[in-house]
Amino acid sequence: MNKHGSNGYDKLPNERTHLLNHDSPSVASGVNEDPRIFEPPDKKKARWRSIRIMYLTMFLSSVTFTITMASLWPYLELVDREASADFFGWIVAGYSIGQLVASPLFGFWSNRFDTTRWPLLLSIGINIIANIMYAYIESFPDTRQYYLLLARGLVGFGAGNVAVVRSYVAGATTNEERTGVMANVSICQSVGFILGPAFQAALVPLGYPGPISKLEFHLDLYTAPAFLSAIAGFINILLLVTLFKETRVTELTTLSVQGGDSESMNANCENKPDYFAVICSIMIFFVVLFIFTIFETIGSPLTMDMYGWSKKKATLYQGIILVGAGCEAIVVSLLLKKIAKR
């Protein structure tokens, strides 16, 4: 007891208050914005590495979609002179039909067996095979237009992994992270949309028949984009096998949530989704892609007919036009990301 009537212990730090403070380094370093979720640094690093691999997967899926878009009609005319503009519409639709069939199948597989890696590996493998088939269309003896239709349909089937990518990213992020990360996914998709036609335009100098023109291997301005897509697919598979590790945010809550906090978080998890908002979002997405399909279908044939462009010029100029459209999409995605933070 000192002369002021204090026993000296009042000046000691309140250890209980200090340990319960959320600023404690032993807890804050592992918390991912939500103080009730503890995340060890190594798990956080692995989680974000896997999310970035999903960025790459979405980017490559978009590149595969657009890299042959500008040259698809000239390529069809080249490989099968009997093909008509009407049949070209079916080839364009083949991609969408393949994706329409594959998306719910891969989504069901991912949800039913709680896996992301295997649906992605299979879809990318199909995409690689389809692109190689696309590049070897000239090696088929006849009815090449039907083989081209099959190749584009399989490319679309492989692109059904987009739903799996978005689903995984949504489950691997917290509520605070989700809007920004989903916006980044859209940006990667838009960048792929831009660079796909840009890659095609950059490969136009290869010309036709190109530097290599043999029965067993054709390398020209029409086949080089498909080979490039196949190589990118191999790289993507390698990353999924070696570096990708599936992590869900819900798995992290069991590490630190106890008592009332766990009850409140379980209550939040039981909230029902807003189905009306989900349906509206799907309809908006449908309208956007419906409008885009017009450019995909009639872009090259219309410009070749109206401006008298050659196959080579149509491929180059249409690629530049699509790059401009992709730049606009990126600007809109960045604006939406900023607006969502307000």
mmCIF file of C-alpha atoms in Angstrom:
data_model
loop_
_atom_site.group_PDB
_atom_site.id
_atom_site.type_symbol
_atom_site.label_atom_id
_atom_site.label_comp_id
_atom_site.label_asym_id
_atom_site.label_seq_id
_atom_site.Cartn_x
_atom_site.Cartn_y
_atom_site.Cartn_z
ATOM 1 C CA MET A 1 0.000 0.000 0.000
ATOM 2 C CA ASN A 2 1.543 3.353 -1.026
ATOM 3 C CA LYS A 3 0.874 6.778 0.387
ATOM 4 C CA HIS A 4 -2.011 7.425 -2.020
ATOM 5 C CA GLY A 5 -3.936 4.430 -0.770
ATOM 6 C CA SER A 6 -3.128 2.278 -3.741
ATOM 7 C CA ASN A 7 -1.576 -1.153 -3.475
ATOM 8 C CA GLY A 8 0.377 -0.694 -6.748
ATOM 9 C CA TYR A 9 -1.541 -3.284 -8.714
ATOM 10 C CA ASP A 10 -3.863 -0.696 -10.253
ATOM 11 C CA LYS A 11 -1.046 0.473 -12.496
ATOM 12 C CA LEU A 12 -0.419 -2.961 -13.893
ATOM 13 C CA PRO A 13 -1.891 -3.582 -17.354
ATOM 14 C CA ASN A 14 -5.197 -5.342 -17.384
ATOM 15 C CA GLU A 15 -4.043 -8.604 -18.925
ATOM 16 C CA ARG A 16 -7.534 -9.932 -19.360
ATOM 17 C CA THR A 17 -8.633 -6.849 -21.323
ATOM 18 C CA HIS A 18 -5.439 -6.894 -23.369
ATOM 19 C CA LEU A 19 -5.818 -10.540 -24.352
ATOM 20 C CA LEU A 20 -9.427 -10.063 -25.382
ATOM 21 C CA ASN A 21 -8.585 -7.055 -27.507
ATOM 22 C CA HIS A 22 -8.964 -7.800 -31.245
ATOM 23 C CA ASP A 23 -5.744 -5.911 -31.931
ATOM 24 C CA SER A 24 -3.722 -8.644 -30.260
ATOM 25 C CA PRO A 25 -1.028 -9.750 -32.715
ATOM 26 C CA SER A 26 -1.593 -13.397 -31.904
ATOM 27 C CA VAL A 27 -5.102 -13.159 -33.342
ATOM 28 C CA ALA A 28 -5.151 -10.233 -35.734
ATOM 29 C CA SER A 29 -2.455 -11.656 -37.931
ATOM 30 C CA GLY A 30 -4.676 -14.584 -38.803
ATOM 31 C CA VAL A 31 -8.024 -12.861 -38.974
ATOM 32 C CA ASN A 32 -9.441 -12.239 -42.394
ATOM 33 C CA GLU A 33 -11.493 -9.082 -41.727
ATOM 34 C CA ASP A 34 -14.092 -11.025 -39.693
ATOM 35 C CA PRO A 35 -12.792 -11.177 -36.059
ATOM 36 C CA ARG A 36 -14.638 -14.449 -35.500
ATOM 37 C CA ILE A 37 -12.693 -16.300 -38.187
ATOM 38 C CA PHE A 38 -9.133 -17.288 -37.424
ATOM 39 C CA GLU A 39 -6.988 -18.122 -40.439
ATOM 40 C CA PRO A 40 -3.375 -19.258 -40.059
ATOM 41 C CA PRO A 41 -0.981 -17.424 -42.393
ATOM 42 C CA ASP A 42 -0.070 -20.574 -44.325
ATOM 43 C CA LYS A 43 -3.722 -21.393 -45.002
ATOM 44 C CA LYS A 44 -4.413 -17.820 -46.032
ATOM 45 C CA LYS A 45 -1.492 -17.921 -48.462
ATOM 46 C CA ALA A 46 -2.682 -21.221 -49.961
ATOM 47 C CA ARG A 47 -6.254 -19.945 -50.209
ATOM 48 C CA TRP A 48 -5.263 -16.816 -52.101
ATOM 49 C CA ARG A 49 -2.884 -18.739 -54.347
ATOM 50 C CA SER A 50 -5.776 -21.003 -55.322
ATOM 51 C CA ILE A 51 -8.024 -17.991 -55.943
ATOM 52 C CA ARG A 52 -5.391 -16.522 -58.267
ATOM 53 C CA ILE A 53 -5.238 -19.826 -60.144
ATOM 54 C CA MET A 54 -9.000 -19.441 -60.625
ATOM 55 C CA TYR A 55 -8.320 -15.978 -62.050
ATOM 56 C CA LEU A 56 -5.987 -17.594 -64.575
ATOM 57 C CA THR A 57 -8.489 -20.342 -65.385
ATOM 58 C CA MET A 58 -11.208 -17.783 -66.095
ATOM 59 C CA PHE A 59 -8.781 -15.728 -68.185
ATOM 60 C CA LEU A 60 -7.737 -18.711 -70.310
ATOM 61 C CA SER A 61 -11.341 -19.825 -70.766
ATOM 62 C CA SER A 62 -12.178 -16.391 -72.143
ATOM 63 C CA VAL A 63 -9.098 -16.379 -74.383
ATOM 64 C CA THR A 64 -10.073 -19.770 -75.820
ATOM 65 C CA PHE A 65 -13.525 -18.423 -76.585
ATOM 66 C CA THR A 66 -12.417 -15.298 -78.453
ATOM 67 C CA ILE A 67 -9.049 -16.194 -79.959
ATOM 68 C CA THR A 68 -10.621 -17.869 -83.013
ATOM 69 C CA MET A 69 -13.738 -15.719 -83.212
ATOM 70 C CA ALA A 70 -12.476 -13.299 -85.860
ATOM 71 C CA SER A 71 -11.055 -16.045 -88.091
ATOM 72 C CA LEU A 72 -13.814 -18.631 -87.689
ATOM 73 C CA TRP A 73 -15.801 -17.692 -90.817
ATOM 74 C CA PRO A 74 -12.727 -17.347 -93.085
ATOM 75 C CA TYR A 75 -11.444 -20.670 -91.731
ATOM 76 C CA LEU A 76 -14.762 -22.369 -92.473
ATOM 77 C CA GLU A 77 -14.752 -21.053 -96.045
ATOM 78 C CA LEU A 78 -11.192 -22.274 -96.437
ATOM 79 C CA VAL A 79 -11.612 -25.834 -95.155
ATOM 80 C CA ASP A 80 -15.003 -26.501 -96.765
ATOM 81 C CA ARG A 81 -16.114 -24.453 -99.754
ATOM 82 C CA GLU A 82 -19.562 -26.048 -99.619
ATOM 83 C CA ALA A 83 -20.269 -24.560 -96.192
ATOM 84 C CA SER A 84 -22.910 -21.841 -96.106
ATOM 85 C CA ALA A 85 -23.494 -18.841 -93.881
ATOM 86 C CA ASP A 86 -26.462 -20.689 -92.394
ATOM 87 C CA PHE A 87 -24.214 -23.526 -91.289
ATOM 88 C CA PHE A 88 -21.775 -20.997 -89.842
ATOM 89 C CA GLY A 89 -24.569 -19.954 -87.486
ATOM 90 C CA TRP A 90 -24.717 -23.526 -86.219
ATOM 91 C CA ILE A 91 -20.965 -23.575 -85.673
ATOM 92 C CA VAL A 92 -21.219 -20.427 -83.574
ATOM 93 C CA ALA A 93 -24.141 -21.956 -81.680
ATOM 94 C CA GLY A 94 -22.135 -25.152 -81.146
ATOM 95 C CA TYR A 95 -19.957 -23.435 -78.565
ATOM 96 C CA SER A 96 -22.952 -22.158 -76.618
ATOM 97 C CA ILE A 97 -24.780 -25.484 -76.793
ATOM 98 C CA GLY A 98 -21.710 -27.295 -75.489
ATOM 99 C CA GLN A 99 -21.385 -24.861 -72.603
ATOM 100 C CA LEU A 100 -25.123 -25.070 -71.895
ATOM 101 C CA VAL A 101 -24.898 -28.844 -71.529
ATOM 102 C CA ALA A 102 -21.631 -28.888 -69.583
ATOM 103 C CA SER A 103 -22.263 -26.118 -67.048
ATOM 104 C CA PRO A 104 -24.977 -27.908 -65.021
ATOM 105 C CA LEU A 105 -23.105 -31.215 -65.279
ATOM 106 C CA PHE A 106 -19.850 -29.795 -63.944
ATOM 107 C CA GLY A 107 -21.779 -27.774 -61.359
ATOM 108 C CA PHE A 108 -23.607 -30.885 -60.119
ATOM 109 C CA TRP A 109 -20.357 -32.854 -60.005
ATOM 110 C CA SER A 110 -18.627 -30.107 -58.029
ATOM 111 C CA ASN A 111 -21.472 -29.740 -55.503
ATOM 112 C CA ARG A 112 -22.336 -33.421 -55.157
ATOM 113 C CA PHE A 113 -18.791 -34.590 -54.486
ATOM 114 C CA ASP A 114 -17.496 -31.323 -52.994
ATOM 115 C CA THR A 115 -14.614 -31.038 -55.434
ATOM 116 C CA THR A 116 -13.337 -28.329 -57.740
ATOM 117 C CA ARG A 117 -10.079 -29.742 -59.046
ATOM 118 C CA TRP A 118 -11.428 -32.778 -60.916
ATOM 119 C CA PRO A 119 -14.191 -31.024 -62.882
ATOM 120 C CA LEU A 120 -11.658 -28.386 -63.886
ATOM 121 C CA LEU A 121 -9.068 -30.949 -64.948
ATOM 122 C CA LEU A 122 -11.577 -32.837 -67.094
ATOM 123 C CA SER A 123 -13.013 -29.695 -68.689
ATOM 124 C CA ILE A 124 -9.594 -28.277 -69.524
ATOM 125 C CA GLY A 125 -8.521 -31.657 -70.917
ATOM 126 C CA ILE A 126 -11.561 -31.670 -73.220
ATOM 127 C CA ASN A 127 -10.725 -28.112 -74.237
ATOM 128 C CA ILE A 128 -7.177 -29.123 -75.184
ATOM 129 C CA ILE A 129 -8.414 -32.037 -77.312
ATOM 130 C CA ALA A 130 -10.990 -29.799 -79.002
ATOM 131 C CA ASN A 131 -8.423 -27.142 -79.898
ATOM 132 C CA ILE A 132 -6.045 -29.723 -81.355
ATOM 133 C CA MET A 133 -8.933 -31.132 -83.377
ATOM 134 C CA TYR A 134 -9.765 -27.603 -84.572
ATOM 135 C CA ALA A 135 -6.181 -27.122 -85.756
ATOM 136 C CA TYR A 136 -6.226 -30.421 -87.699
ATOM 137 C CA ILE A 137 -9.515 -29.864 -89.552
ATOM 138 C CA GLU A 138 -7.650 -29.648 -92.874
ATOM 139 C CA SER A 139 -6.300 -33.155 -92.341
ATOM 140 C CA PHE A 140 -9.782 -34.690 -92.448
ATOM 141 C CA PRO A 141 -10.747 -36.070 -95.874
ATOM 142 C CA ASP A 142 -14.226 -34.572 -96.343
ATOM 143 C CA THR A 143 -17.270 -33.005 -94.621
ATOM 144 C CA ARG A 144 -14.870 -30.813 -92.707
ATOM 145 C CA GLN A 145 -17.577 -28.371 -91.714
ATOM 146 C CA TYR A 146 -19.086 -31.022 -89.433
ATOM 147 C CA TYR A 147 -15.754 -31.707 -87.783
ATOM 148 C CA LEU A 148 -15.382 -27.977 -87.220
ATOM 149 C CA LEU A 149 -18.840 -27.921 -85.651
ATOM 150 C CA LEU A 150 -17.844 -30.789 -83.355
ATOM 151 C CA ALA A 151 -14.590 -29.077 -82.397
ATOM 152 C CA ARG A 152 -16.338 -25.822 -81.462
ATOM 153 C CA GLY A 153 -18.981 -27.757 -79.538
ATOM 154 C CA LEU A 154 -16.272 -29.502 -77.505
ATOM 155 C CA VAL A 155 -14.510 -26.189 -76.856
ATOM 156 C CA GLY A 156 -17.805 -24.903 -75.481
ATOM 157 C CA PHE A 157 -18.242 -28.063 -73.413
ATOM 158 C CA GLY A 158 -14.833 -27.475 -71.875
ATOM 159 C CA ALA A 159 -15.833 -23.890 -71.108
ATOM 160 C CA GLY A 160 -18.559 -25.237 -68.827
ATOM 161 C CA ASN A 161 -16.004 -24.918 -66.029
ATOM 162 C CA VAL A 162 -16.805 -21.202 -65.712
ATOM 163 C CA ALA A 163 -19.641 -22.047 -63.312
ATOM 164 C CA VAL A 164 -17.275 -24.147 -61.189
ATOM 165 C CA VAL A 165 -14.723 -21.325 -61.055
ATOM 166 C CA ARG A 166 -17.267 -18.757 -59.898
ATOM 167 C CA SER A 167 -18.735 -21.168 -57.363
ATOM 168 C CA TYR A 168 -15.333 -21.938 -55.870
ATOM 169 C CA VAL A 169 -14.339 -18.274 -55.642
ATOM 170 C CA ALA A 170 -17.618 -17.448 -53.891
ATOM 171 C CA GLY A 171 -17.036 -20.214 -51.348
ATOM 172 C CA ALA A 172 -13.360 -19.377 -50.786
ATOM 173 C CA THR A 173 -13.920 -15.725 -49.828
ATOM 174 C CA THR A 174 -15.464 -13.917 -46.880
ATOM 175 C CA ASN A 175 -18.408 -11.562 -47.257
ATOM 176 C CA GLU A 176 -16.032 -8.590 -47.187
ATOM 177 C CA GLU A 177 -13.763 -10.070 -49.856
ATOM 178 C CA ARG A 178 -16.381 -11.527 -52.158
ATOM 179 C CA THR A 179 -17.497 -8.459 -54.103
ATOM 180 C CA GLY A 180 -13.942 -7.403 -54.925
ATOM 181 C CA VAL A 181 -12.797 -10.906 -55.812
ATOM 182 C CA MET A 182 -15.810 -11.579 -58.034
ATOM 183 C CA ALA A 183 -15.130 -8.261 -59.759
ATOM 184 C CA ASN A 184 -11.539 -9.419 -60.322
ATOM 185 C CA VAL A 185 -12.883 -12.621 -61.884
ATOM 186 C CA SER A 186 -14.948 -10.515 -64.283
ATOM 187 C CA ILE A 187 -11.912 -8.368 -65.047
ATOM 188 C CA CYS A 188 -9.846 -11.474 -65.856
ATOM 189 C CA GLN A 189 -12.651 -12.619 -68.119
ATOM 190 C CA SER A 190 -12.676 -9.227 -69.849
ATOM 191 C CA VAL A 191 -8.885 -9.197 -70.216
ATOM 192 C CA GLY A 192 -9.082 -12.643 -71.804
ATOM 193 C CA PHE A 193 -11.799 -11.325 -74.071
ATOM 194 C CA ILE A 194 -9.422 -8.555 -75.178
ATOM 195 C CA LEU A 195 -6.242 -10.577 -75.524
ATOM 196 C CA GLY A 196 -7.907 -13.437 -77.416
ATOM 197 C CA PRO A 197 -8.609 -11.322 -80.533
ATOM 198 C CA ALA A 198 -5.323 -9.484 -79.937
ATOM 199 C CA PHE A 199 -3.417 -12.789 -80.079
ATOM 200 C CA GLN A 200 -5.311 -13.680 -83.250
ATOM 201 C CA ALA A 201 -4.449 -10.313 -84.817
ATOM 202 C CA ALA A 202 -0.797 -10.754 -83.812
ATOM 203 C CA LEU A 203 -0.709 -14.141 -85.568
ATOM 204 C CA VAL A 204 -2.106 -12.789 -88.847
ATOM 205 C CA PRO A 205 1.446 -12.199 -90.251
ATOM 206 C CA LEU A 206 1.875 -15.991 -90.321
ATOM 207 C CA GLY A 207 -0.448 -15.913 -93.307
ATOM 208 C CA TYR A 208 -1.768 -18.906 -95.154
ATOM 209 C CA PRO A 209 -0.583 -21.595 -95.860
ATOM 210 C CA GLY A 210 1.883 -20.451 -93.221
ATOM 211 C CA PRO A 211 5.461 -21.464 -92.420
ATOM 212 C CA ILE A 212 4.531 -25.158 -92.021
ATOM 213 C CA SER A 213 1.994 -26.815 -94.309
ATOM 214 C CA LYS A 214 2.083 -30.592 -94.099
ATOM 215 C CA LEU A 215 -0.590 -33.230 -93.766
ATOM 216 C CA GLU A 216 0.572 -34.096 -90.266
ATOM 217 C CA PHE A 217 0.980 -30.493 -89.103
ATOM 218 C CA HIS A 218 -0.426 -27.159 -90.259
ATOM 219 C CA LEU A 219 0.823 -23.914 -88.740
ATOM 220 C CA ASP A 220 -0.791 -20.786 -90.116
ATOM 221 C CA LEU A 221 -2.858 -17.816 -88.998
ATOM 222 C CA TYR A 222 -5.934 -20.046 -88.512
ATOM 223 C CA THR A 223 -4.391 -22.983 -86.645
ATOM 224 C CA ALA A 224 -1.796 -21.155 -84.524
ATOM 225 C CA PRO A 225 -4.445 -19.712 -82.130
ATOM 226 C CA ALA A 226 -5.789 -23.214 -81.465
ATOM 227 C CA PHE A 227 -2.310 -24.574 -80.730
ATOM 228 C CA LEU A 228 -1.688 -21.607 -78.428
ATOM 229 C CA SER A 229 -4.913 -22.374 -76.548
ATOM 230 C CA ALA A 230 -3.867 -26.006 -76.145
ATOM 231 C CA ILE A 231 -0.478 -25.004 -74.712
ATOM 232 C CA ALA A 232 -2.170 -22.619 -72.266
ATOM 233 C CA GLY A 233 -4.460 -25.469 -71.220
ATOM 234 C CA PHE A 234 -1.479 -27.700 -70.409
ATOM 235 C CA ILE A 235 -0.019 -24.932 -68.226
ATOM 236 C CA ASN A 236 -3.348 -24.516 -66.456
ATOM 237 C CA ILE A 237 -3.557 -28.243 -65.703
ATOM 238 C CA LEU A 238 -0.011 -28.195 -64.336
ATOM 239 C CA LEU A 239 -0.907 -25.381 -61.926
ATOM 240 C CA LEU A 240 -4.079 -27.146 -60.788
ATOM 241 C CA VAL A 241 -2.186 -30.356 -60.072
ATOM 242 C CA THR A 242 0.809 -28.814 -58.298
ATOM 243 C CA LEU A 243 -0.310 -25.576 -56.606
ATOM 244 C CA PHE A 244 -4.098 -25.545 -56.310
ATOM 245 C CA LYS A 245 -5.496 -26.438 -52.883
ATOM 246 C CA GLU A 246 -9.230 -26.358 -52.260
ATOM 247 C CA THR A 247 -10.151 -24.200 -49.260
ATOM 248 C CA ARG A 248 -13.562 -23.045 -48.092
ATOM 249 C CA VAL A 249 -14.124 -20.137 -45.737
ATOM 250 C CA THR A 250 -16.657 -22.231 -43.803
ATOM 251 C CA GLU A 251 -13.840 -24.619 -42.865
ATOM 252 C CA LEU A 252 -11.989 -21.801 -41.098
ATOM 253 C CA THR A 253 -14.770 -20.971 -38.645
ATOM 254 C CA THR A 254 -14.207 -24.157 -36.630
ATOM 255 C CA LEU A 255 -10.691 -23.034 -35.749
ATOM 256 C CA SER A 256 -11.725 -20.128 -33.521
ATOM 257 C CA VAL A 257 -15.484 -19.799 -33.214
ATOM 258 C CA GLN A 258 -16.923 -20.843 -29.864
ATOM 259 C CA GLY A 259 -20.108 -20.295 -27.884
ATOM 260 C CA GLY A 260 -22.398 -17.460 -28.913
ATOM 261 C CA ASP A 261 -20.235 -16.438 -31.850
ATOM 262 C CA SER A 262 -20.602 -19.853 -33.436
ATOM 263 C CA GLU A 263 -24.359 -19.713 -32.944
ATOM 264 C CA SER A 264 -24.578 -16.315 -34.612
ATOM 265 C CA MET A 265 -22.447 -17.462 -37.537
ATOM 266 C CA ASN A 266 -24.550 -20.600 -37.958
ATOM 267 C CA ALA A 267 -27.629 -18.391 -38.006
ATOM 268 C CA ASN A 268 -26.063 -16.291 -40.759
ATOM 269 C CA CYS A 269 -25.254 -19.397 -42.785
ATOM 270 C CA GLU A 270 -28.903 -20.470 -42.592
ATOM 271 C CA ASN A 271 -30.167 -17.286 -44.247
ATOM 272 C CA LYS A 272 -32.069 -18.138 -47.406
ATOM 273 C CA PRO A 273 -30.797 -16.669 -50.682
ATOM 274 C CA ASP A 274 -32.793 -14.021 -52.498
ATOM 275 C CA TYR A 275 -34.050 -16.110 -55.407
ATOM 276 C CA PHE A 276 -35.667 -13.141 -57.133
ATOM 277 C CA ALA A 277 -32.318 -11.322 -57.214
ATOM 278 C CA VAL A 278 -30.614 -14.476 -58.480
ATOM 279 C CA ILE A 279 -33.132 -14.856 -61.320
ATOM 280 C CA CYS A 280 -32.772 -11.174 -62.253
ATOM 281 C CA SER A 281 -28.977 -11.532 -62.365
ATOM 282 C CA ILE A 282 -29.251 -14.587 -64.602
ATOM 283 C CA MET A 283 -31.626 -12.779 -66.961
ATOM 284 C CA ILE A 284 -29.316 -9.753 -67.210
ATOM 285 C CA PHE A 285 -26.374 -12.039 -67.951
ATOM 286 C CA PHE A 286 -28.471 -13.805 -70.604
ATOM 287 C CA VAL A 287 -29.376 -10.518 -72.322
ATOM 288 C CA VAL A 288 -25.742 -9.360 -72.363
ATOM 289 C CA LEU A 289 -24.537 -12.590 -73.976
ATOM 290 C CA PHE A 290 -27.485 -12.616 -76.379
ATOM 291 C CA ILE A 291 -26.464 -9.183 -77.679
ATOM 292 C CA PHE A 292 -22.822 -10.209 -77.859
ATOM 293 C CA THR A 293 -23.702 -13.258 -79.977
ATOM 294 C CA ILE A 294 -24.850 -10.937 -82.757
ATOM 295 C CA PHE A 295 -21.305 -9.616 -83.162
ATOM 296 C CA GLU A 296 -19.855 -13.106 -82.873
ATOM 297 C CA THR A 297 -22.129 -14.470 -85.593
ATOM 298 C CA ILE A 298 -22.293 -11.771 -88.260
ATOM 299 C CA GLY A 299 -19.141 -9.735 -87.576
ATOM 300 C CA SER A 300 -16.706 -11.305 -90.033
ATOM 301 C CA PRO A 301 -19.231 -12.275 -92.767
ATOM 302 C CA LEU A 302 -20.821 -8.806 -92.697
ATOM 303 C CA THR A 303 -17.548 -6.892 -92.936
ATOM 304 C CA MET A 304 -16.245 -9.145 -95.714
ATOM 305 C CA ASP A 305 -19.456 -8.621 -97.667
ATOM 306 C CA MET A 306 -19.886 -4.876 -97.079
ATOM 307 C CA TYR A 307 -16.264 -3.738 -97.286
ATOM 308 C CA GLY A 308 -14.847 -6.388 -99.584
ATOM 309 C CA TRP A 309 -12.215 -7.414 -97.046
ATOM 310 C CA SER A 310 -10.136 -10.487 -97.721
ATOM 311 C CA LYS A 311 -10.037 -13.343 -95.218
ATOM 312 C CA LYS A 312 -6.766 -12.019 -93.826
ATOM 313 C CA LYS A 313 -8.001 -8.426 -93.458
ATOM 314 C CA ALA A 314 -11.299 -9.496 -91.920
ATOM 315 C CA THR A 315 -9.434 -11.552 -89.321
ATOM 316 C CA LEU A 316 -7.157 -8.627 -88.463
ATOM 317 C CA TYR A 317 -9.739 -5.840 -88.367
ATOM 318 C CA GLN A 318 -12.385 -7.882 -86.595
ATOM 319 C CA GLY A 319 -9.806 -8.759 -83.956
ATOM 320 C CA ILE A 320 -9.068 -5.068 -83.416
ATOM 321 C CA ILE A 321 -12.796 -4.306 -83.095
ATOM 322 C CA LEU A 322 -13.218 -7.022 -80.463
ATOM 323 C CA VAL A 323 -10.201 -5.699 -78.546
ATOM 324 C CA GLY A 324 -11.937 -2.317 -78.353
ATOM 325 C CA ALA A 325 -15.113 -3.936 -77.037
ATOM 326 C CA GLY A 326 -13.092 -5.800 -74.417
ATOM 327 C CA CYS A 327 -11.419 -2.580 -73.225
ATOM 328 C CA GLU A 328 -14.855 -1.090 -72.707
ATOM 329 C CA ALA A 329 -15.879 -4.146 -70.662
ATOM 330 C CA ILE A 330 -12.845 -3.731 -68.385
ATOM 331 C CA VAL A 331 -13.681 -0.071 -67.729
ATOM 332 C CA VAL A 332 -17.232 -1.026 -66.745
ATOM 333 C CA SER A 333 -15.952 -3.793 -64.421
ATOM 334 C CA LEU A 334 -13.598 -1.368 -62.656
ATOM 335 C CA LEU A 335 -16.397 1.168 -62.222
ATOM 336 C CA LEU A 336 -18.697 -1.470 -60.749
ATOM 337 C CA LYS A 337 -15.965 -2.536 -58.330
ATOM 338 C CA LYS A 338 -15.621 1.042 -57.040
ATOM 339 C CA ILE A 339 -19.377 1.563 -56.811
ATOM 340 C CA ALA A 340 -19.784 -1.672 -54.819
ATOM 341 C CA LYS A 341 -17.394 -0.378 -52.129
ATOM 342 C CA ARG A 342 -19.648 2.592 -51.346
#
